[in-house]
Amino acid sequence: MDRVIGRRAVMEVLRSGREINKILILKNSKLNDILKIAREKKISVSKVEKKTLDRYGEKHQGVIAFVSPKKYKKFEDLRFSENTFFVILDRIKDPGNFGAIIRSCEFFNIDAVIIPRKGSAKLTETVWKRSAGALEYIDIVLVENLSKTIERLKEKNIWIIGADSEGETCFEKDLTGPVALILGEEQRGIRKILKEKCDLLIKIPGRGNIESLNVSTAAGILIYEILRQRIEEKNTQKRNR
């Protein structure tokens, strides 16, 4: 049984329709929206003291839901089209960053997030909370080997783009078409074996003294730029008709 902690995360899991075993709510808290939906869905709700919720961590915001585990998807579950957009995470171990990236991916309607079985953060309650409930609406694909997965994606005509500090400026490259964007951990970046398989390496040009961005921030910027170029390309095609 997984735990979903925090008001927004619990609200999203309620809306998603996933099986919820029970909800613990702080006594005298004003969480009427959550209570209303829980009652409509006939979900067991217990009003408890703060010390009971604190057993599961202090940042619970007065509510915790116990839910059926979210199931990982397989490579075979992926769907491909001319607008395919996957995000691949290489050794992103920090659950806070993982959750924040998932939130951005869901916001921009990315098709799936692909992670390796080893060396990656898993779907913990911290990830749930940092994703602000977005984890409910996006597929997380768990694979054994990222290198082989990239090769399989290339066979499907997916363009592999890696985020790297030595790459070319993202705003100056054509990033349209079906793509998979690879993001590596902040300290070491994408592994060399994966970098060598990329069709293109890109970076976000900075203007200040700091050399790099947090990986979750960089993810949001790069995802937006790829989608912006797609929209611009479509608008150009319409004008030329």
PDB file of C-alpha atoms in Angstrom:
ATOM      1  CA  MET A   1       0.000   0.000   0.000  1.00  0.00           C
ATOM      2  CA  ASP A   2       1.407   3.400  -1.016  1.00  0.00           C
ATOM      3  CA  ARG A   3       1.005   6.603   0.970  1.00  0.00           C
ATOM      4  CA  VAL A   4       0.043   9.862  -0.720  1.00  0.00           C
ATOM      5  CA  ILE A   5       0.797  12.871   1.459  1.00  0.00           C
ATOM      6  CA  GLY A   6      -0.344  16.483   1.149  1.00  0.00           C
ATOM      7  CA  ARG A   7      -3.554  18.249   0.143  1.00  0.00           C
ATOM      8  CA  ARG A   8      -2.983  18.648  -3.584  1.00  0.00           C
ATOM      9  CA  ALA A   9      -1.565  15.144  -4.047  1.00  0.00           C
ATOM     10  CA  VAL A  10      -4.486  13.555  -2.172  1.00  0.00           C
ATOM     11  CA  MET A  11      -7.001  15.619  -4.141  1.00  0.00           C
ATOM     12  CA  GLU A  12      -5.515  14.461  -7.446  1.00  0.00           C
ATOM     13  CA  VAL A  13      -5.501  10.810  -6.421  1.00  0.00           C
ATOM     14  CA  LEU A  14      -9.182  11.195  -5.486  1.00  0.00           C
ATOM     15  CA  ARG A  15      -9.975  12.687  -8.886  1.00  0.00           C
ATOM     16  CA  SER A  16      -8.003  10.055 -10.774  1.00  0.00           C
ATOM     17  CA  GLY A  17     -10.229   7.194  -9.697  1.00  0.00           C
ATOM     18  CA  ARG A  18      -7.413   5.012  -8.348  1.00  0.00           C
ATOM     19  CA  GLU A  19      -8.324   2.652  -5.529  1.00  0.00           C
ATOM     20  CA  ILE A  20      -7.983   4.309  -2.112  1.00  0.00           C
ATOM     21  CA  ASN A  21      -8.032   2.144   0.987  1.00  0.00           C
ATOM     22  CA  LYS A  22      -8.500   4.924   3.539  1.00  0.00           C
ATOM     23  CA  ILE A  23      -7.772   8.572   4.276  1.00  0.00           C
ATOM     24  CA  LEU A  24      -6.496  10.079   7.516  1.00  0.00           C
ATOM     25  CA  ILE A  25      -7.465  13.713   8.121  1.00  0.00           C
ATOM     26  CA  LEU A  26      -6.415  16.009  10.935  1.00  0.00           C
ATOM     27  CA  LYS A  27      -9.199  16.703  13.422  1.00  0.00           C
ATOM     28  CA  ASN A  28     -10.806  20.139  13.058  1.00  0.00           C
ATOM     29  CA  SER A  29      -8.996  20.806   9.764  1.00  0.00           C
ATOM     30  CA  LYS A  30     -10.831  22.605   6.968  1.00  0.00           C
ATOM     31  CA  LEU A  31     -10.463  20.072   4.181  1.00  0.00           C
ATOM     32  CA  ASN A  32     -14.084  20.054   3.092  1.00  0.00           C
ATOM     33  CA  ASP A  33     -13.292  19.542  -0.605  1.00  0.00           C
ATOM     34  CA  ILE A  34     -11.407  16.329   0.146  1.00  0.00           C
ATOM     35  CA  LEU A  35     -14.067  15.144   2.603  1.00  0.00           C
ATOM     36  CA  LYS A  36     -16.841  15.769   0.087  1.00  0.00           C
ATOM     37  CA  ILE A  37     -15.250  13.708  -2.691  1.00  0.00           C
ATOM     38  CA  ALA A  38     -14.243  10.940  -0.274  1.00  0.00           C
ATOM     39  CA  ARG A  39     -17.826  10.636   0.973  1.00  0.00           C
ATOM     40  CA  GLU A  40     -19.196  10.604  -2.573  1.00  0.00           C
ATOM     41  CA  LYS A  41     -16.822   7.769  -3.416  1.00  0.00           C
ATOM     42  CA  LYS A  42     -17.598   6.017  -0.107  1.00  0.00           C
ATOM     43  CA  ILE A  43     -13.964   5.995   0.964  1.00  0.00           C
ATOM     44  CA  SER A  44     -13.166   5.370   4.619  1.00  0.00           C
ATOM     45  CA  VAL A  45     -12.085   8.608   6.341  1.00  0.00           C
ATOM     46  CA  SER A  46     -10.689   8.811   9.872  1.00  0.00           C
ATOM     47  CA  LYS A  47     -10.212  12.098  11.713  1.00  0.00           C
ATOM     48  CA  VAL A  48      -7.071  11.785  13.818  1.00  0.00           C
ATOM     49  CA  GLU A  49      -4.748  13.758  16.070  1.00  0.00           C
ATOM     50  CA  LYS A  50      -1.690  15.503  14.648  1.00  0.00           C
ATOM     51  CA  LYS A  51       0.675  13.056  16.362  1.00  0.00           C
ATOM     52  CA  THR A  52      -0.874  10.202  14.353  1.00  0.00           C
ATOM     53  CA  LEU A  53      -0.162  11.961  11.059  1.00  0.00           C
ATOM     54  CA  ASP A  54       3.300  13.000  12.237  1.00  0.00           C
ATOM     55  CA  ARG A  55       4.303   9.338  12.340  1.00  0.00           C
ATOM     56  CA  TYR A  56       4.369   9.457   8.549  1.00  0.00           C
ATOM     57  CA  GLY A  57       6.323  12.712   8.338  1.00  0.00           C
ATOM     58  CA  GLU A  58       5.718  16.271   9.436  1.00  0.00           C
ATOM     59  CA  LYS A  59       4.888  17.743   6.003  1.00  0.00           C
ATOM     60  CA  HIS A  60       1.531  16.024   5.640  1.00  0.00           C
ATOM     61  CA  GLN A  61      -0.590  19.230   5.503  1.00  0.00           C
ATOM     62  CA  GLY A  62      -3.225  17.471   7.581  1.00  0.00           C
ATOM     63  CA  VAL A  63      -4.066  14.615   5.233  1.00  0.00           C
ATOM     64  CA  ILE A  64      -2.693  11.235   4.139  1.00  0.00           C
ATOM     65  CA  ALA A  65      -4.260   8.716   1.757  1.00  0.00           C
ATOM     66  CA  PHE A  66      -3.400   5.023   1.583  1.00  0.00           C
ATOM     67  CA  VAL A  67      -3.697   3.860  -2.017  1.00  0.00           C
ATOM     68  CA  SER A  68      -3.030   0.874  -4.231  1.00  0.00           C
ATOM     69  CA  PRO A  69       0.513   1.027  -5.689  1.00  0.00           C
ATOM     70  CA  LYS A  70       0.935   2.820  -9.008  1.00  0.00           C
ATOM     71  CA  LYS A  71       2.014   0.324 -11.637  1.00  0.00           C
ATOM     72  CA  TYR A  72       5.028   0.958 -13.814  1.00  0.00           C
ATOM     73  CA  LYS A  73       4.599   0.600 -17.560  1.00  0.00           C
ATOM     74  CA  LYS A  74       6.799  -1.438 -19.907  1.00  0.00           C
ATOM     75  CA  PHE A  75       8.504  -0.386 -23.137  1.00  0.00           C
ATOM     76  CA  GLU A  76       5.885  -2.382 -25.023  1.00  0.00           C
ATOM     77  CA  ASP A  77       3.196  -0.086 -23.595  1.00  0.00           C
ATOM     78  CA  LEU A  78       4.651   2.992 -25.303  1.00  0.00           C
ATOM     79  CA  ARG A  79       2.669   4.570 -28.115  1.00  0.00           C
ATOM     80  CA  PHE A  80       4.360   6.212 -31.075  1.00  0.00           C
ATOM     81  CA  SER A  81       3.232   8.958 -33.434  1.00  0.00           C
ATOM     82  CA  GLU A  82       4.638  11.881 -35.414  1.00  0.00           C
ATOM     83  CA  ASN A  83       4.364  13.959 -32.218  1.00  0.00           C
ATOM     84  CA  THR A  84       5.897  11.475 -29.785  1.00  0.00           C
ATOM     85  CA  PHE A  85       7.711  13.106 -26.879  1.00  0.00           C
ATOM     86  CA  PHE A  86       9.352  11.027 -24.155  1.00  0.00           C
ATOM     87  CA  VAL A  87      11.582  12.145 -21.295  1.00  0.00           C
ATOM     88  CA  ILE A  88      14.369   9.784 -20.201  1.00  0.00           C
ATOM     89  CA  LEU A  89      15.922  10.239 -16.755  1.00  0.00           C
ATOM     90  CA  ASP A  90      19.443   8.917 -16.275  1.00  0.00           C
ATOM     91  CA  ARG A  91      20.321   8.340 -12.605  1.00  0.00           C
ATOM     92  CA  ILE A  92      18.008  10.993 -11.146  1.00  0.00           C
ATOM     93  CA  LYS A  93      18.174   9.782  -7.558  1.00  0.00           C
ATOM     94  CA  ASP A  94      16.725  12.745  -5.674  1.00  0.00           C
ATOM     95  CA  PRO A  95      12.978  12.137  -5.143  1.00  0.00           C
ATOM     96  CA  GLY A  96      12.316  15.878  -4.973  1.00  0.00           C
ATOM     97  CA  ASN A  97      13.806  16.460  -8.416  1.00  0.00           C
ATOM     98  CA  PHE A  98      12.081  13.364  -9.768  1.00  0.00           C
ATOM     99  CA  GLY A  99       8.703  14.574  -8.536  1.00  0.00           C
ATOM    100  CA  ALA A 100       9.237  18.094  -9.871  1.00  0.00           C
ATOM    101  CA  ILE A 101      10.198  16.741 -13.312  1.00  0.00           C
ATOM    102  CA  ILE A 102       7.090  14.542 -13.355  1.00  0.00           C
ATOM    103  CA  ARG A 103       4.996  17.613 -12.567  1.00  0.00           C
ATOM    104  CA  SER A 104       6.460  19.499 -15.545  1.00  0.00           C
ATOM    105  CA  CYS A 105       6.064  16.483 -17.823  1.00  0.00           C
ATOM    106  CA  GLU A 106       2.402  16.077 -16.959  1.00  0.00           C
ATOM    107  CA  PHE A 107       1.750  19.823 -17.281  1.00  0.00           C
ATOM    108  CA  PHE A 108       3.151  19.757 -20.830  1.00  0.00           C
ATOM    109  CA  ASN A 109       1.415  16.440 -21.639  1.00  0.00           C
ATOM    110  CA  ILE A 110       4.585  14.415 -22.255  1.00  0.00           C
ATOM    111  CA  ASP A 111       3.779  10.883 -23.443  1.00  0.00           C
ATOM    112  CA  ALA A 112       5.845   9.042 -20.820  1.00  0.00           C
ATOM    113  CA  VAL A 113       8.818   9.279 -18.481  1.00  0.00           C
ATOM    114  CA  ILE A 114      11.373   6.480 -18.863  1.00  0.00           C
ATOM    115  CA  ILE A 115      13.637   5.466 -15.964  1.00  0.00           C
ATOM    116  CA  PRO A 116      16.108   2.614 -15.352  1.00  0.00           C
ATOM    117  CA  ARG A 117      15.372  -0.045 -12.761  1.00  0.00           C
ATOM    118  CA  LYS A 118      18.750   0.547 -11.102  1.00  0.00           C
ATOM    119  CA  GLY A 119      20.188   3.890 -10.024  1.00  0.00           C
ATOM    120  CA  SER A 120      16.971   5.900 -10.145  1.00  0.00           C
ATOM    121  CA  ALA A 121      14.564   7.291  -7.573  1.00  0.00           C
ATOM    122  CA  LYS A 122      11.406   5.229  -7.313  1.00  0.00           C
ATOM    123  CA  LEU A 123       7.798   6.245  -6.694  1.00  0.00           C
ATOM    124  CA  THR A 124       8.013   7.201  -3.027  1.00  0.00           C
ATOM    125  CA  GLU A 125       5.642   9.426  -1.066  1.00  0.00           C
ATOM    126  CA  THR A 126       8.112  12.307  -1.507  1.00  0.00           C
ATOM    127  CA  VAL A 127       7.845  11.918  -5.272  1.00  0.00           C
ATOM    128  CA  TRP A 128       4.045  11.911  -5.000  1.00  0.00           C
ATOM    129  CA  LYS A 129       4.068  15.111  -2.965  1.00  0.00           C
ATOM    130  CA  ARG A 130       6.631  16.972  -5.110  1.00  0.00           C
ATOM    131  CA  SER A 131       4.724  16.061  -8.255  1.00  0.00           C
ATOM    132  CA  ALA A 132       1.653  17.773  -6.709  1.00  0.00           C
ATOM    133  CA  GLY A 133      -0.488  14.851  -7.827  1.00  0.00           C
ATOM    134  CA  ALA A 134       0.765  14.871 -11.432  1.00  0.00           C
ATOM    135  CA  LEU A 135       2.044  11.319 -10.984  1.00  0.00           C
ATOM    136  CA  GLU A 136      -1.565  10.155 -11.217  1.00  0.00           C
ATOM    137  CA  TYR A 137      -1.827  11.195 -14.855  1.00  0.00           C
ATOM    138  CA  ILE A 138       1.449  10.217 -16.504  1.00  0.00           C
ATOM    139  CA  ASP A 139       3.005   6.876 -17.427  1.00  0.00           C
ATOM    140  CA  ILE A 140       6.308   5.956 -15.782  1.00  0.00           C
ATOM    141  CA  VAL A 141       8.126   3.339 -17.852  1.00  0.00           C
ATOM    142  CA  LEU A 142      10.634   1.153 -16.008  1.00  0.00           C
ATOM    143  CA  VAL A 143      13.356  -0.453 -18.153  1.00  0.00           C
ATOM    144  CA  GLU A 144      16.306  -2.708 -17.424  1.00  0.00           C
ATOM    145  CA  ASN A 145      18.838  -0.992 -19.675  1.00  0.00           C
ATOM    146  CA  LEU A 146      18.670   2.611 -20.911  1.00  0.00           C
ATOM    147  CA  SER A 147      21.280   2.052 -23.609  1.00  0.00           C
ATOM    148  CA  LYS A 148      19.258  -0.738 -25.225  1.00  0.00           C
ATOM    149  CA  THR A 149      16.062   1.258 -24.740  1.00  0.00           C
ATOM    150  CA  ILE A 150      17.554   4.168 -26.699  1.00  0.00           C
ATOM    151  CA  GLU A 151      18.478   1.789 -29.513  1.00  0.00           C
ATOM    152  CA  ARG A 152      14.892   0.516 -29.604  1.00  0.00           C
ATOM    153  CA  LEU A 153      13.586   4.082 -29.695  1.00  0.00           C
ATOM    154  CA  LYS A 154      15.858   4.860 -32.631  1.00  0.00           C
ATOM    155  CA  GLU A 155      14.405   1.884 -34.469  1.00  0.00           C
ATOM    156  CA  LYS A 156      11.048   3.652 -34.065  1.00  0.00           C
ATOM    157  CA  ASN A 157      12.541   6.803 -35.667  1.00  0.00           C
ATOM    158  CA  ILE A 158      12.689   8.713 -32.393  1.00  0.00           C
ATOM    159  CA  TRP A 159      15.319  11.465 -32.368  1.00  0.00           C
ATOM    160  CA  ILE A 160      17.435  11.249 -29.201  1.00  0.00           C
ATOM    161  CA  ILE A 161      18.324  14.616 -27.649  1.00  0.00           C
ATOM    162  CA  GLY A 162      20.611  14.867 -24.630  1.00  0.00           C
ATOM    163  CA  ALA A 163      20.871  17.784 -22.215  1.00  0.00           C
ATOM    164  CA  ASP A 164      24.568  18.507 -21.733  1.00  0.00           C
ATOM    165  CA  SER A 165      26.621  21.528 -20.659  1.00  0.00           C
ATOM    166  CA  GLU A 166      28.860  21.105 -23.714  1.00  0.00           C
ATOM    167  CA  GLY A 167      25.962  20.836 -26.141  1.00  0.00           C
ATOM    168  CA  GLU A 168      24.708  23.373 -28.665  1.00  0.00           C
ATOM    169  CA  THR A 169      22.359  26.187 -27.678  1.00  0.00           C
ATOM    170  CA  CYS A 170      18.836  24.774 -27.553  1.00  0.00           C
ATOM    171  CA  PHE A 171      17.263  27.940 -28.999  1.00  0.00           C
ATOM    172  CA  GLU A 172      19.372  27.668 -32.161  1.00  0.00           C
ATOM    173  CA  LYS A 173      18.646  24.041 -33.087  1.00  0.00           C
ATOM    174  CA  ASP A 174      15.680  22.433 -34.809  1.00  0.00           C
ATOM    175  CA  LEU A 175      14.057  20.280 -32.113  1.00  0.00           C
ATOM    176  CA  THR A 176      10.854  19.378 -33.948  1.00  0.00           C
ATOM    177  CA  GLY A 177       9.744  15.859 -34.788  1.00  0.00           C
ATOM    178  CA  PRO A 178       9.310  12.784 -32.553  1.00  0.00           C
ATOM    179  CA  VAL A 179      11.892  13.042 -29.776  1.00  0.00           C
ATOM    180  CA  ALA A 180      13.162  11.596 -26.518  1.00  0.00           C
ATOM    181  CA  LEU A 181      14.901  14.088 -24.229  1.00  0.00           C
ATOM    182  CA  ILE A 182      17.545  12.658 -21.880  1.00  0.00           C
ATOM    183  CA  LEU A 183      18.331  14.379 -18.583  1.00  0.00           C
ATOM    184  CA  GLY A 184      21.148  13.250 -16.303  1.00  0.00           C
ATOM    185  CA  GLU A 185      21.887  13.792 -12.639  1.00  0.00           C
ATOM    186  CA  GLU A 186      23.141  17.254 -11.716  1.00  0.00           C
ATOM    187  CA  GLN A 187      26.677  16.365 -10.662  1.00  0.00           C
ATOM    188  CA  ARG A 188      27.763  14.052 -13.468  1.00  0.00           C
ATOM    189  CA  GLY A 189      25.161  14.559 -16.170  1.00  0.00           C
ATOM    190  CA  ILE A 190      24.311  11.920 -18.753  1.00  0.00           C
ATOM    191  CA  ARG A 191      26.551   8.862 -18.762  1.00  0.00           C
ATOM    192  CA  LYS A 192      29.086   8.721 -21.596  1.00  0.00           C
ATOM    193  CA  ILE A 193      27.603   5.542 -23.081  1.00  0.00           C
ATOM    194  CA  LEU A 194      24.225   7.283 -23.427  1.00  0.00           C
ATOM    195  CA  LYS A 195      25.692  10.573 -24.584  1.00  0.00           C
ATOM    196  CA  GLU A 196      27.384   8.780 -27.476  1.00  0.00           C
ATOM    197  CA  LYS A 197      24.008   7.456 -28.616  1.00  0.00           C
ATOM    198  CA  CYS A 198      22.422  10.921 -28.762  1.00  0.00           C
ATOM    199  CA  ASP A 199      21.638  12.456 -32.142  1.00  0.00           C
ATOM    200  CA  LEU A 200      22.073  15.909 -30.653  1.00  0.00           C
ATOM    201  CA  LEU A 201      23.353  17.454 -27.416  1.00  0.00           C
ATOM    202  CA  ILE A 202      21.818  20.741 -26.311  1.00  0.00           C
ATOM    203  CA  LYS A 203      22.246  23.206 -23.471  1.00  0.00           C
ATOM    204  CA  ILE A 204      20.423  26.192 -22.012  1.00  0.00           C
ATOM    205  CA  PRO A 205      22.611  29.297 -22.409  1.00  0.00           C
ATOM    206  CA  GLY A 206      23.029  31.221 -19.166  1.00  0.00           C
ATOM    207  CA  ARG A 207      23.870  34.896 -18.678  1.00  0.00           C
ATOM    208  CA  GLY A 208      24.787  34.980 -14.992  1.00  0.00           C
ATOM    209  CA  ASN A 209      27.634  33.660 -12.884  1.00  0.00           C
ATOM    210  CA  ILE A 210      26.067  30.310 -11.992  1.00  0.00           C
ATOM    211  CA  GLU A 211      27.152  27.587 -14.413  1.00  0.00           C
ATOM    212  CA  SER A 212      24.075  25.376 -14.346  1.00  0.00           C
ATOM    213  CA  LEU A 213      20.433  24.984 -13.338  1.00  0.00           C
ATOM    214  CA  ASN A 214      18.727  22.476 -11.094  1.00  0.00           C
ATOM    215  CA  VAL A 215      17.818  19.485 -13.277  1.00  0.00           C
ATOM    216  CA  SER A 216      14.084  19.894 -12.688  1.00  0.00           C
ATOM    217  CA  THR A 217      14.257  23.565 -13.722  1.00  0.00           C
ATOM    218  CA  ALA A 218      16.288  22.675 -16.811  1.00  0.00           C
ATOM    219  CA  ALA A 219      13.755  19.978 -17.678  1.00  0.00           C
ATOM    220  CA  GLY A 220      10.890  22.477 -17.698  1.00  0.00           C
ATOM    221  CA  ILE A 221      12.767  24.934 -19.922  1.00  0.00           C
ATOM    222  CA  LEU A 222      13.882  22.325 -22.463  1.00  0.00           C
ATOM    223  CA  ILE A 223      10.472  20.660 -22.649  1.00  0.00           C
ATOM    224  CA  TYR A 224       8.856  24.042 -23.227  1.00  0.00           C
ATOM    225  CA  GLU A 225      11.344  24.964 -25.964  1.00  0.00           C
ATOM    226  CA  ILE A 226      10.730  21.712 -27.847  1.00  0.00           C
ATOM    227  CA  LEU A 227       6.965  22.199 -27.670  1.00  0.00           C
ATOM    228  CA  ARG A 228       7.274  25.889 -28.597  1.00  0.00           C
ATOM    229  CA  GLN A 229       9.148  24.951 -31.761  1.00  0.00           C
ATOM    230  CA  ARG A 230       6.465  22.424 -32.664  1.00  0.00           C
ATOM    231  CA  ILE A 231       3.740  25.037 -32.316  1.00  0.00           C
ATOM    232  CA  GLU A 232       5.752  27.548 -34.333  1.00  0.00           C
ATOM    233  CA  GLU A 233       6.314  24.989 -37.088  1.00  0.00           C
ATOM    234  CA  LYS A 234       2.584  24.225 -37.286  1.00  0.00           C
ATOM    235  CA  ASN A 235       1.727  27.913 -37.450  1.00  0.00           C
ATOM    236  CA  THR A 236       4.264  28.423 -40.240  1.00  0.00           C
ATOM    237  CA  GLN A 237       2.786  25.530 -42.204  1.00  0.00           C
ATOM    238  CA  LYS A 238      -0.705  27.021 -41.857  1.00  0.00           C
ATOM    239  CA  ARG A 239       0.458  30.422 -43.097  1.00  0.00           C
ATOM    240  CA  ASN A 240       2.137  28.850 -46.130  1.00  0.00           C
ATOM    241  CA  ARG A 241      -0.948  26.963 -47.284  1.00  0.00           C
TER     242      ARG A 241
END
